[in-house]
XYZ file of C-alpha atoms in Angstrom:
331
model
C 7.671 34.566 -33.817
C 6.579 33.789 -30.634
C 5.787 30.224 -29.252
C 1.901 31.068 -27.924
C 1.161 32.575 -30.907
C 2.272 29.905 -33.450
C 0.756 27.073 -31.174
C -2.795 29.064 -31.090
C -2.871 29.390 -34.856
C -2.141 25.706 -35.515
C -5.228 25.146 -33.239
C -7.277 27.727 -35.432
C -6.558 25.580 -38.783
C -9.362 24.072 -39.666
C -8.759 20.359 -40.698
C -5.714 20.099 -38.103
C -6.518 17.775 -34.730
C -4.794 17.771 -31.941
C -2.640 14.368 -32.009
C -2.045 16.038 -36.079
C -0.196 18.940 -34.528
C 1.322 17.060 -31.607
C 2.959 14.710 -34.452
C 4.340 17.568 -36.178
C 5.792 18.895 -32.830
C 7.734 15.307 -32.425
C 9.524 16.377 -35.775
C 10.010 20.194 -35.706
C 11.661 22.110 -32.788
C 8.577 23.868 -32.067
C 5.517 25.423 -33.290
C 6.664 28.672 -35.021
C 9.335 26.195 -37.126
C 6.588 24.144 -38.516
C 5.020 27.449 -40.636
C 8.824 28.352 -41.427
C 8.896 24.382 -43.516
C 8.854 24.235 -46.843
C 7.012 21.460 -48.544
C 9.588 18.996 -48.973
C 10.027 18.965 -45.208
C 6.545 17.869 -44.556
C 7.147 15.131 -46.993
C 10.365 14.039 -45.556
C 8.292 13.921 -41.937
C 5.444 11.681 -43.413
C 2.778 14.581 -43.590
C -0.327 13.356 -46.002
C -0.711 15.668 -49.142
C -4.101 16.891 -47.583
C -2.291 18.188 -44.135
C 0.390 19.255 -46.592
C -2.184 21.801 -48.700
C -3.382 23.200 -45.660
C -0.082 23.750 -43.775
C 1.321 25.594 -47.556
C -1.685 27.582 -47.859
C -0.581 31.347 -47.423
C -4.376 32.510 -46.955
C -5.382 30.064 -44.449
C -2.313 30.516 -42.733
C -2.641 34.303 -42.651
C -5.963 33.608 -41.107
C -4.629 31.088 -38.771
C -2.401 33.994 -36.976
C -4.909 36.762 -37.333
C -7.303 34.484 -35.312
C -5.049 33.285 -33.150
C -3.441 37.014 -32.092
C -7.087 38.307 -32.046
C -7.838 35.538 -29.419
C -5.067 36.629 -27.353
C -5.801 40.423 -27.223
C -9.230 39.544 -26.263
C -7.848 37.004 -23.395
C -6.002 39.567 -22.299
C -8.154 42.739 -22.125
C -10.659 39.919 -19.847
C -7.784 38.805 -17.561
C -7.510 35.606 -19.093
C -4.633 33.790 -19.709
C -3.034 31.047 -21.919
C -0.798 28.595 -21.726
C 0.523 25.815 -23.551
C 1.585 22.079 -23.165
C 5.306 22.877 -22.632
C 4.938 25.745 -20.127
C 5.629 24.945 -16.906
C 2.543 26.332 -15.709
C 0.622 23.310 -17.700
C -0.799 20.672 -15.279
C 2.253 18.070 -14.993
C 0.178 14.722 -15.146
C -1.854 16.000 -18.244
C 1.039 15.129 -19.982
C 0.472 11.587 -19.378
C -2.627 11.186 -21.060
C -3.684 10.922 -25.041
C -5.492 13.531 -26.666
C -3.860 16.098 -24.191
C -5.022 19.485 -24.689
C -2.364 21.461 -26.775
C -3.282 24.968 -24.924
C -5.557 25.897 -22.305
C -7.167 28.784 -21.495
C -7.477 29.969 -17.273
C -8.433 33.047 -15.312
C -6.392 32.954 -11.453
C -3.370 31.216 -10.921
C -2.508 28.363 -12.506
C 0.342 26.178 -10.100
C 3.421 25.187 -11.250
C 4.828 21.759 -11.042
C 1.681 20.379 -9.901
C 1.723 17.141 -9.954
C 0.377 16.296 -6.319
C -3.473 16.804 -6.800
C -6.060 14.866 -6.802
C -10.264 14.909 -7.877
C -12.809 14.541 -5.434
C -16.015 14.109 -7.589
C -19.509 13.376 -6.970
C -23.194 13.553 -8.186
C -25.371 17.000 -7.968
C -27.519 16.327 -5.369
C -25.977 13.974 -2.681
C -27.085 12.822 0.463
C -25.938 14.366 3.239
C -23.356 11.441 4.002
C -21.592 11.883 1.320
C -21.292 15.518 1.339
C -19.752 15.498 5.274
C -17.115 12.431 3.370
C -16.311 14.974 1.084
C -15.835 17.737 3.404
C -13.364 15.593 5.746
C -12.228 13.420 2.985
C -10.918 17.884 1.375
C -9.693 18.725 4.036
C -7.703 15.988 5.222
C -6.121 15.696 1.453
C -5.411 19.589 1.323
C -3.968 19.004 4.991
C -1.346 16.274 3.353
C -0.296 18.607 0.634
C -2.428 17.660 -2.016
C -4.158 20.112 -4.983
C -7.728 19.577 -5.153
C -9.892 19.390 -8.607
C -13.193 19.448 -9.595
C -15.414 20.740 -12.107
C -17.416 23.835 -10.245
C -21.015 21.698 -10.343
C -23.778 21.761 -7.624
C -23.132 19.127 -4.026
C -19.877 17.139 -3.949
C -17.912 19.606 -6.087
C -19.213 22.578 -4.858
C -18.205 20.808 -1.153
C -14.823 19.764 -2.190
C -13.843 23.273 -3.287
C -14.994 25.315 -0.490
C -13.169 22.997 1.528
C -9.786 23.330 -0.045
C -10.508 26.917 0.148
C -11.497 26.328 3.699
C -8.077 25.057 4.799
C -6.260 27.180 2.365
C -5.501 24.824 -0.223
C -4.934 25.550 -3.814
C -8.247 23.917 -6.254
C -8.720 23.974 -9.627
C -11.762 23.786 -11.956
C -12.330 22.572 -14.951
C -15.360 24.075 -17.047
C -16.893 22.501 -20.307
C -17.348 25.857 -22.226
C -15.417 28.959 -22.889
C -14.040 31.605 -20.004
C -16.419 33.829 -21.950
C -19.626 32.333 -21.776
C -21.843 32.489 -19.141
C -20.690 31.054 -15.549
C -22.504 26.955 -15.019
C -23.778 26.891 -12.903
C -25.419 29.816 -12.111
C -25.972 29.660 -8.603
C -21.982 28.980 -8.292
C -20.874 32.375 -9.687
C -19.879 33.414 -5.977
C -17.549 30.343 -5.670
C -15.820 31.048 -8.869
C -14.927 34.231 -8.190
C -13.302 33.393 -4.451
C -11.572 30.741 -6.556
C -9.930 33.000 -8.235
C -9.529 35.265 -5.450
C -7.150 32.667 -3.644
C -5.187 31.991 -6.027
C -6.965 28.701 -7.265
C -7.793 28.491 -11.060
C -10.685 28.402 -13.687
C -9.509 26.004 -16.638
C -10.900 25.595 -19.938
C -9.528 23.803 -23.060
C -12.302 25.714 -24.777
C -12.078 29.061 -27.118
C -13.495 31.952 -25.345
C -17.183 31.646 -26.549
C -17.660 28.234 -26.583
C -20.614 27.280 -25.284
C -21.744 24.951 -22.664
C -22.437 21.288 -24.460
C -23.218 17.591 -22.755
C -19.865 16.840 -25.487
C -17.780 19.439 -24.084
C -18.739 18.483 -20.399
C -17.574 14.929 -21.229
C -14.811 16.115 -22.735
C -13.479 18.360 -19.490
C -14.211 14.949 -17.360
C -11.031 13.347 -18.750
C -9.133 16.214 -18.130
C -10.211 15.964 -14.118
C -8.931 12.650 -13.517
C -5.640 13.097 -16.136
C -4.579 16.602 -14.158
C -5.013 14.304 -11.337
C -2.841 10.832 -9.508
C -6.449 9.736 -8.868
C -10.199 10.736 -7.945
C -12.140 10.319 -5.079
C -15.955 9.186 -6.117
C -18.421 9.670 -3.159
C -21.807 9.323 -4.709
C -23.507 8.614 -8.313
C -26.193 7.341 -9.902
C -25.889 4.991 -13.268
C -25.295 7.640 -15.971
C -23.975 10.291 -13.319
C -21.251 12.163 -14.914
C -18.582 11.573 -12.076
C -19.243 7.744 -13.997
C -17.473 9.223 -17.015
C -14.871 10.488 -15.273
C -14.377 7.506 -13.231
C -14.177 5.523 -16.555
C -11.777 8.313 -17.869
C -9.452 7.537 -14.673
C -9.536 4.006 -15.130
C -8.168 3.914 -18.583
C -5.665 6.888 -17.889
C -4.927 4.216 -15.094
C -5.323 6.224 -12.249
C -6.752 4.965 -9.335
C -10.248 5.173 -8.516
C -11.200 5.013 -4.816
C -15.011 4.559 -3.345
C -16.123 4.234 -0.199
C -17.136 1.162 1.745
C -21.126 1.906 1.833
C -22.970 -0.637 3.825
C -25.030 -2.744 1.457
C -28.255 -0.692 2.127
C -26.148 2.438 1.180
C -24.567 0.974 -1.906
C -27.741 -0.554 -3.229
C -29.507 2.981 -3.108
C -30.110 4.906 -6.470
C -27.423 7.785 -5.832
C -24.940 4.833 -5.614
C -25.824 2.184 -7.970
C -23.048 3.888 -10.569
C -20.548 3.414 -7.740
C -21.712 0.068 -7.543
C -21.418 -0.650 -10.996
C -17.424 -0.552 -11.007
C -16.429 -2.166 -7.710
C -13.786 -4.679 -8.805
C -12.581 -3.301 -11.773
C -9.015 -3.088 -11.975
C -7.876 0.407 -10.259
C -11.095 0.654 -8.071
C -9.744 0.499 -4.141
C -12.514 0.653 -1.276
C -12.370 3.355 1.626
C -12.968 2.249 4.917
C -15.324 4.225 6.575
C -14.743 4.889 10.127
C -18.037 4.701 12.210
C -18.450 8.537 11.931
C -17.616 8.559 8.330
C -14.292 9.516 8.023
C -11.900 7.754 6.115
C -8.424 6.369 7.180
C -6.242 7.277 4.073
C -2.732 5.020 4.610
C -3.793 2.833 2.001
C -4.444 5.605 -0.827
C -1.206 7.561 0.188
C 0.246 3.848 -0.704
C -1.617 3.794 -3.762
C -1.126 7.534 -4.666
C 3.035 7.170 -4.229
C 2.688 4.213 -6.473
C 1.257 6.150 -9.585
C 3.400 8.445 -8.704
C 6.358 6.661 -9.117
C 4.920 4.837 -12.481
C 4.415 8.578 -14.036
C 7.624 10.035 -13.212
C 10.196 7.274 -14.075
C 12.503 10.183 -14.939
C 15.644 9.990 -12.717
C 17.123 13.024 -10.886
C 20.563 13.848 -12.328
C 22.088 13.193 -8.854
C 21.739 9.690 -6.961
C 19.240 8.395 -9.781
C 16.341 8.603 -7.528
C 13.154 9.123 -8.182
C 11.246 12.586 -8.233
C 9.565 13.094 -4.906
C 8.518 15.829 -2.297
C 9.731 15.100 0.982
C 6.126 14.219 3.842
C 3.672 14.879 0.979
C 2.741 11.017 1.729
C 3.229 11.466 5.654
C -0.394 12.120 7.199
C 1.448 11.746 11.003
C-alpha cells in the first residue's frame, strides 16, 4: 500500500486526532502497517478499546481509503498536491511543534529542507510606516537567504510577499480553508497566482472544501510562526490576529521581534497589541534607523541561536552542528 494513501485515510477516520495517529506512528513502522495490526497489537501498544473498535472496523476502514484515494484523484486532476510529515518536502521546523499537521495539502512548489524562513506578519490596514518596514525589513531577509511566510491577507502580508517575490525569493502562504474554496481574500487572487507562478507555495492543512472559519484562521496562525525560526510583527491592534500568532511563536519559543516605535507610535491603536507583549520572554526590540530601516545583527544572533536549539542533531562527520555556510552573514 502506499504511504500517502494510508496516512490520508487515518486522517479520514472519524474519532482519530492527530497526536492519536502520531502515537500510533511512534509504535508501528508506518502508516500502511498500522491497518495491517491485528487486535492484540493495538493492545500490546496501549491503544484504548474505543480507538481499538474503530481501527478493527472493516467498514469504516473501507471508507477510510475510499475517501482518502477519492481526495487524491481530485487533488490531482486540480494541480494540487500532498504531502506528509515525513516527506522531505514537509516544512523542517513544523516538526518541532505539538499538534503538527500530519499532511498538508499545497498548489506550487513546496521547498525542501527549509528550515531558514522566517514570518513577517502584520495587521490589515497599516500605516504607511509600517508597510515601507516591511518592504525593507523582505527584502533585506530574502537578500540574507531567508524563506519568507505569511498568510496571503490585505497590508503587511500582502507587502511582505510581493517583496520576496520582488527580489526573487521563495514565500509561502498559509490559508485557513481548503485549496478548493474560494481564494481570501478576494482582492488577492492576482498575488496567489504569481505565487505560484515563481515557484513559492499555497499551504493548507485543510481538506479541499473546507471553508474559510475565524477557528481555522487561528488554527493556520500557529503553523506561520512553527514553519518559521521566528516572526517579524510590524503593526497590530489588541485582538489583531498577527497577536495570535505572536502568542503561537512565543510558546513554540521562537523569537518574536518588534520594532522600537517612539512612544507616540507605540501608544497608537494599530500598535497597542504590539505593546501589549514587550518584555515577555522571546520578544527582542528592532532598532529603527532614522529612515526606518532596521539593522538586523542582533536577530541573525538570535535567529542562529534557535537554530542551533532545533537542530541539536550532529553531522556524522566532525559532530558539528547543521548549518548553511553566510546564511547569517548580511556583509
Amino acid at each position: 500500500m502506499d504511504d500517502l494513501i494510508c496516512t490520508l485515510a487515518l486522517k479520514k477516520i472519524k474519532g482519530l486526532q492527530n497526536h492519536h495517529i502520531f502515537f500510533l506512528l511512534k509504535i508501528f513502522k508506518n502508516s500502511c502497517e498500522i491497518f495491517k495490526a491485528k487486535r492484540s497489537d493495538f493492545l500490546k501498544a496501549g491503544l484504548k478499546n474505543e480507538y481499538i473498535k474503530i481501527l478493527t472496523d472493516t467498514r469504516i476502514v473501507r471508507m477510510a481509503f475510499f475517501d482518502a484515494i477519492e481526495e487524491i484523484e481530485e487533488a490531482s486532476k486540480n494541480g494540487i498536491k500532498i504531502t506528509t510529515y515525513n516527506s522531505a518536502s514537509y516544512p523542517s521546523n513544523l516538526n518541532f511543534i505539538k499538534n503538527k499537521p500530519l499532511v498538508l495539502y499545497y498548489k506550487g512548489v513546496l521547498k525542501e529542507n527549509m528550515k531558514f524562513a522566517v514570518a513577517v506578519v502584520g495587521q490589515r490596514t497599516p500605516p504607511d510606516y509600517a508597510e515601507n518596514i516591511a518592504q525593507n525589513l523582505t527584502e533585506q531577509l530574502c537578500l540574507s537567504g531567508f524563506s519568507i511566510i505569511s498568510g496571503l491577507a490585505t497590508g503587511i502580508d500582502t507587502v511582505a510577499h510581493r517583496a520576496a517575490l520582488k527580489k526573487n525569493g521563495y514565500t509561502m502562504v498559509y490559508i485557513g480553508s481548503g485549496l478548493l474554496e474560494p481564494i481570501y481574500p478576494p482582492e488577492n487572487i492576482g498575488l496567489y497566482n504569481e505565487i505560484i507562478l515563481h515557484n513559492g507555495a499555497i499551504v493548507s492543512e485543510l481538506p479541499l472544501h473546507e471553508k474559510i472559519s475565524p477557528k481555522n484562521l487561528v488554527a493556520r496562525d500557529r503553523l506561520q510562526s512553527g514553519s518559521s525560526l521566528g516572526i517579524f510583527a510590524l503593526s497590530s491592534p489588541e485582538g489583531g490576529g498577527t497577536m495570535k500568532t505572536c502568542r503561537f511563536s512565543l510558546k513554540q519559543k521562537r523569537p518574536v521581534f518588534i520594532p522600537e516605535y517612539d512612544k507616540e507610535i507605540m501608544n497608537s491603536k494599530e500598535n497597542l497589541g504590539l505593546k501589549s507583549i514587550i518584555g515577555n520572554v522571546g520578544v527582542s526590540m528592532l532598532k529603527l534607523n532614522k529612515d526606518f530601516s532596521l539593522d538586523l545583527k542582533e536577530v541573525m544572533d538570535e535567529l542562529r541561536i534557535v537554530y542551533d536549539d532545533i537542530y541539536e542533531e550532529k553531522l556524522e562527520i566532525g559532530n558539528s552542528l547543521l548549518v548553511q555556510p553566510e546564511l547569517f552573514d548580511l556583509n
